[in-house]
Amino acid sequence: MDFTGFEVRKCPPTVMYIPNFITSEEEQRILSHIERTPKPRWTQLLNRRLVNYGGIPHPNGMIAEEIPEWLQTYVDKVNNLGVFESPQNANHVLVNEYLPGQGILPHTDGPLFYPIISTISCGSHTVLEFGKRETEEDQQAAPREVLFKLLLEPRSLLILKDTLYSDYLHSIAENNEDVLCDRICNYDLCENTYKIGDHLVRRSPRISLTIRNVPKTSKMKLKFC
Ligand SMILES: O=C(O)CCC(=O)C(=O)O
Ligand SMILES: [Fe+2]
């Protein structure tokens, strides 16, 4: 796919933002599958809950598990864009659920993944914030400065790579609503519905599909003594 027109130029390289990557019907289908996920499949964290599909990434290699067909459709859709240069096709999906007021602390995705992140948002918008990685002695410093923000609309696809993967931390503030006029780098690529009114948009529950490649996989070996 030719990404011209989808690259966000007001922030460091590289961000691609594609609004309406999936249709409302596809979004509803995803949400209803997630809704039916058995409770024990979820890992409940303090400020969100998550499900791993494709296996659990591990330094010794991920024991690959088959991704269910309804979800593999979207992994294929992302792979077909040529985002992950094969043979680095995506093989893992992390499903995160955020209720209003929930978020994720500043982090990088680290060395277990091939350094490209693709994220499909469903159900609600959110605002992804970026800060710079700090040195050890800076750790105690005052709250980390937010350098720029991206608005992730429902049904959109976000792709992050290069220095944005390696040098910047990303996070979602634990807010019930977002002010959308302030330092949003991809604002001109967003839907018009967000460009009217008072720019204060309430969050509703959001499901994100973070689609990545885990390069190191292993076949499970069972040892019987
Ligand atoms: O929900 C999102 O869009 C971000 C998720 C994320 O950063 C992660 O799971 O590493
Ligand atoms: Fe992340």
Short mmCIF file of C-alpha atoms and ligand atoms in Angstrom, two decimals:
data_model
loop_
_atom_site.label_atom_id
_atom_site.label_comp_id
_atom_site.label_asym_id
_atom_site.label_seq_id
_atom_site.Cartn_x
_atom_site.Cartn_y
_atom_site.Cartn_z
CA MET A 1 0.00 0.00 0.00
CA ASP A 2 1.10 3.53 -0.72
CA PHE A 3 1.11 5.35 2.61
CA THR A 4 1.43 8.82 1.08
CA GLY A 5 -1.20 10.98 2.72
CA PHE A 6 -1.35 8.79 5.83
CA GLU A 7 2.01 9.72 7.31
CA VAL A 8 1.79 12.06 10.29
CA ARG A 9 4.40 14.71 9.57
CA LYS A 10 4.08 16.87 12.67
CA CYS A 11 5.84 14.33 14.89
CA PRO A 12 9.11 12.39 14.80
CA PRO A 13 9.35 9.45 12.38
CA THR A 14 7.42 7.32 11.87
CA VAL A 15 3.67 7.44 12.41
CA MET A 16 1.04 6.34 9.91
CA TYR A 17 -2.61 6.99 10.71
CA ILE A 18 -5.42 5.49 8.63
CA PRO A 19 -8.96 6.53 9.67
CA ASN A 20 -11.81 4.10 8.93
CA PHE A 21 -9.45 1.18 8.35
CA ILE A 22 -12.35 -1.09 9.30
CA THR A 23 -16.10 -0.58 8.81
CA SER A 24 -18.67 -0.14 11.60
CA GLU A 25 -19.90 -3.69 10.90
CA GLU A 26 -16.39 -5.07 11.35
CA GLU A 27 -15.99 -3.03 14.51
CA GLN A 28 -19.27 -4.42 15.91
CA ARG A 29 -18.20 -7.96 15.01
CA ILE A 30 -14.89 -7.49 16.87
CA LEU A 31 -16.64 -6.00 19.90
CA SER A 32 -19.16 -8.84 20.09
CA HIS A 33 -16.37 -11.48 19.89
CA ILE A 34 -14.46 -9.69 22.65
CA GLU A 35 -17.62 -9.48 24.74
CA ARG A 36 -17.96 -13.26 24.53
CA THR A 37 -14.35 -13.88 25.65
CA PRO A 38 -14.47 -16.23 28.64
CA LYS A 39 -13.54 -14.47 31.89
CA PRO A 40 -10.49 -16.70 32.62
CA ARG A 41 -8.90 -15.65 29.28
CA TRP A 42 -8.56 -12.08 30.58
CA THR A 43 -5.62 -10.80 32.60
CA GLN A 44 -6.93 -8.09 34.90
CA LEU A 45 -4.45 -5.30 35.60
CA LEU A 46 -4.98 -2.29 37.86
CA ASN A 47 -5.99 0.05 35.06
CA ARG A 48 -7.07 -2.19 32.15
CA ARG A 49 -7.53 -5.83 31.20
CA LEU A 50 -5.96 -7.77 28.35
CA VAL A 51 -5.93 -10.99 26.34
CA ASN A 52 -2.95 -12.39 24.37
CA TYR A 53 -3.66 -14.13 21.05
CA GLY A 54 -0.93 -16.01 19.20
CA GLY A 55 0.92 -16.95 22.40
CA ILE A 56 2.65 -15.17 25.26
CA PRO A 57 5.84 -13.34 24.18
CA HIS A 58 8.83 -14.64 26.15
CA PRO A 59 12.63 -14.08 25.95
CA ASN A 60 13.12 -17.82 25.28
CA GLY A 61 10.64 -17.73 22.43
CA MET A 62 6.87 -17.54 22.19
CA ILE A 63 5.08 -20.86 22.07
CA ALA A 64 2.92 -20.04 19.08
CA GLU A 65 -0.82 -20.61 19.34
CA GLU A 66 -3.30 -20.34 16.53
CA ILE A 67 -5.10 -16.99 16.31
CA PRO A 68 -8.88 -17.51 15.98
CA GLU A 69 -10.23 -16.98 12.47
CA TRP A 70 -12.36 -13.93 13.32
CA LEU A 71 -9.22 -12.14 14.53
CA GLN A 72 -6.77 -13.53 11.96
CA THR A 73 -8.86 -11.66 9.35
CA TYR A 74 -7.53 -8.35 10.74
CA VAL A 75 -3.97 -9.63 11.16
CA ASP A 76 -4.14 -10.55 7.44
CA LYS A 77 -5.60 -7.15 6.61
CA VAL A 78 -2.63 -5.44 8.29
CA ASN A 79 -0.10 -7.89 6.80
CA ASN A 80 -1.56 -7.27 3.35
CA LEU A 81 -0.65 -3.58 3.64
CA GLY A 82 3.00 -4.63 3.58
CA VAL A 83 3.62 -2.95 6.93
CA PHE A 84 5.60 -5.90 8.24
CA GLU A 85 8.11 -6.71 5.56
CA SER A 86 7.74 -10.48 5.23
CA PRO A 87 8.99 -12.85 6.65
CA GLN A 88 8.25 -10.53 9.60
CA ASN A 89 4.49 -10.80 9.23
CA ALA A 90 2.44 -10.10 12.34
CA ASN A 91 1.78 -13.23 14.41
CA HIS A 92 0.51 -11.79 17.70
CA VAL A 93 -2.45 -9.71 18.88
CA LEU A 94 -2.78 -8.09 22.27
CA VAL A 95 -6.35 -7.13 23.07
CA ASN A 96 -6.59 -4.33 25.62
CA GLU A 97 -9.85 -3.11 27.16
CA TYR A 98 -9.98 0.34 28.76
CA LEU A 99 -13.02 1.67 30.57
CA PRO A 100 -13.36 5.48 30.83
CA GLY A 101 -10.81 6.66 33.39
CA GLN A 102 -8.40 3.83 32.59
CA GLY A 103 -5.12 4.03 30.67
CA ILE A 104 -1.60 2.71 30.32
CA LEU A 105 1.57 4.06 31.92
CA PRO A 106 4.47 5.38 29.80
CA HIS A 107 6.41 2.46 28.29
CA THR A 108 8.15 1.16 25.20
CA ASP A 109 7.14 -2.18 23.73
CA GLY A 110 10.66 -3.51 24.11
CA PRO A 111 12.83 -6.19 22.48
CA LEU A 112 10.36 -9.11 22.36
CA PHE A 113 8.67 -7.59 19.31
CA TYR A 114 9.84 -6.68 15.83
CA PRO A 115 9.91 -2.87 16.20
CA ILE A 116 6.65 -2.04 14.44
CA ILE A 117 3.33 -1.54 16.25
CA SER A 118 -0.01 -1.59 14.50
CA THR A 119 -3.15 -0.82 16.47
CA ILE A 120 -6.82 -1.00 15.52
CA SER A 121 -9.13 0.96 17.87
CA CYS A 122 -12.75 -0.11 18.50
CA GLY A 123 -15.61 1.35 20.52
CA SER A 124 -14.12 4.67 21.58
CA HIS A 125 -11.46 7.18 20.69
CA THR A 126 -8.45 7.65 22.92
CA VAL A 127 -5.46 9.94 23.01
CA LEU A 128 -2.01 8.37 22.87
CA GLU A 129 0.67 10.54 24.50
CA PHE A 130 4.39 10.47 23.80
CA GLY A 131 7.34 11.39 25.97
CA LYS A 132 11.05 10.96 25.71
CA ARG A 133 12.88 8.08 27.33
CA GLU A 134 14.59 9.39 30.45
CA THR A 135 18.00 8.56 31.87
CA GLU A 136 18.35 6.71 35.18
CA GLU A 137 19.03 9.85 37.21
CA ASP A 138 15.99 11.58 35.70
CA GLN A 139 13.63 8.91 36.99
CA GLN A 140 12.66 10.83 40.13
CA ALA A 141 12.11 14.05 38.23
CA ALA A 142 8.77 15.86 38.11
CA PRO A 143 5.98 14.36 35.96
CA ARG A 144 7.18 13.31 32.56
CA GLU A 145 6.57 15.91 29.90
CA VAL A 146 4.12 15.02 27.14
CA LEU A 147 5.82 16.05 23.90
CA PHE A 148 3.03 15.28 21.46
CA LYS A 149 -0.26 13.40 21.17
CA LEU A 150 -2.21 11.37 18.64
CA LEU A 151 -5.99 11.05 18.48
CA LEU A 152 -6.95 7.43 17.83
CA GLU A 153 -10.48 7.35 16.48
CA PRO A 154 -12.61 4.21 16.60
CA ARG A 155 -12.05 2.06 13.46
CA SER A 156 -8.66 3.64 12.78
CA LEU A 157 -5.32 1.92 12.25
CA LEU A 158 -2.17 3.38 13.77
CA ILE A 159 1.31 2.28 12.76
CA LEU A 160 4.35 3.27 14.84
CA LYS A 161 7.93 2.44 13.94
CA ASP A 162 11.52 3.70 13.73
CA THR A 163 12.46 6.26 16.44
CA LEU A 164 8.90 6.27 17.74
CA TYR A 165 9.36 2.64 18.64
CA SER A 166 12.89 2.91 19.97
CA ASP A 167 13.26 6.36 21.57
CA TYR A 168 9.81 7.44 22.73
CA LEU A 169 7.52 6.18 25.47
CA HIS A 170 3.79 5.98 24.81
CA SER A 171 0.96 6.18 27.31
CA ILE A 172 -2.75 6.81 27.75
CA ALA A 173 -3.77 9.13 30.58
CA GLU A 174 -6.40 7.87 33.03
CA ASN A 175 -9.03 10.40 31.97
CA ASN A 176 -12.79 10.25 31.48
CA GLU A 177 -12.63 12.75 28.63
CA ASP A 178 -10.10 14.33 26.31
CA VAL A 179 -9.52 17.86 25.08
CA LEU A 180 -8.78 17.46 21.42
CA CYS A 181 -7.30 20.73 20.31
CA ASP A 182 -4.06 20.60 22.18
CA ARG A 183 -0.90 19.23 20.54
CA ILE A 184 -2.71 16.54 18.51
CA CYS A 185 -0.34 15.89 15.60
CA ASN A 186 -2.71 13.91 13.40
CA TYR A 187 -5.67 16.26 13.79
CA ASP A 188 -5.77 17.09 10.08
CA LEU A 189 -6.07 13.38 9.22
CA CYS A 190 -9.01 12.86 11.62
CA GLU A 191 -12.74 12.74 10.96
CA ASN A 192 -14.71 15.98 10.82
CA THR A 193 -16.95 14.97 13.70
CA TYR A 194 -14.09 15.77 16.05
CA LYS A 195 -13.53 19.22 14.59
CA ILE A 196 -16.78 20.75 15.78
CA GLY A 197 -18.16 21.52 19.22
CA ASP A 198 -16.16 22.25 22.31
CA HIS A 199 -13.39 19.68 21.61
CA LEU A 200 -14.12 17.97 24.89
CA VAL A 201 -14.93 14.34 24.05
CA ARG A 202 -16.05 11.81 26.65
CA ARG A 203 -14.51 8.37 26.47
CA SER A 204 -16.55 5.19 26.35
CA PRO A 205 -15.13 1.65 26.69
CA ARG A 206 -12.34 1.10 24.16
CA ILE A 207 -10.96 -2.16 22.80
CA SER A 208 -7.60 -1.97 21.05
CA LEU A 209 -6.06 -4.70 18.93
CA THR A 210 -2.29 -4.29 18.99
CA ILE A 211 -0.98 -6.39 16.12
CA ARG A 212 2.75 -7.13 16.15
CA ASN A 213 5.39 -9.63 15.11
CA VAL A 214 7.15 -11.77 17.71
CA PRO A 215 10.30 -12.87 15.85
CA LYS A 216 11.36 -15.57 18.28
CA THR A 217 8.92 -18.45 18.45
CA SER A 218 9.49 -21.98 19.62
CA LYS A 219 7.68 -25.27 19.27
CA MET A 220 6.63 -26.61 22.61
CA LYS A 221 8.79 -29.54 23.66
CA LEU A 222 7.35 -31.79 26.29
CA LYS A 223 9.85 -33.83 28.24
CA PHE A 224 8.65 -36.99 29.87
CA CYS A 225 10.89 -38.36 32.58
O1 LIG B 1 -4.24 0.50 23.61
C1 LIG B 1 -3.36 1.03 22.94
O2 LIG B 1 -3.61 1.67 21.92
C2 LIG B 1 -1.93 0.93 23.39
C3 LIG B 1 -1.57 -0.41 23.93
C4 LIG B 1 -0.09 -0.52 24.21
O3 LIG B 1 0.65 0.42 24.16
C5 LIG B 1 0.50 -1.83 24.54
O4 LIG B 1 -0.25 -2.78 24.81
O5 LIG B 1 1.74 -1.94 24.55
FE FE B 2 2.71 -0.18 23.99
#
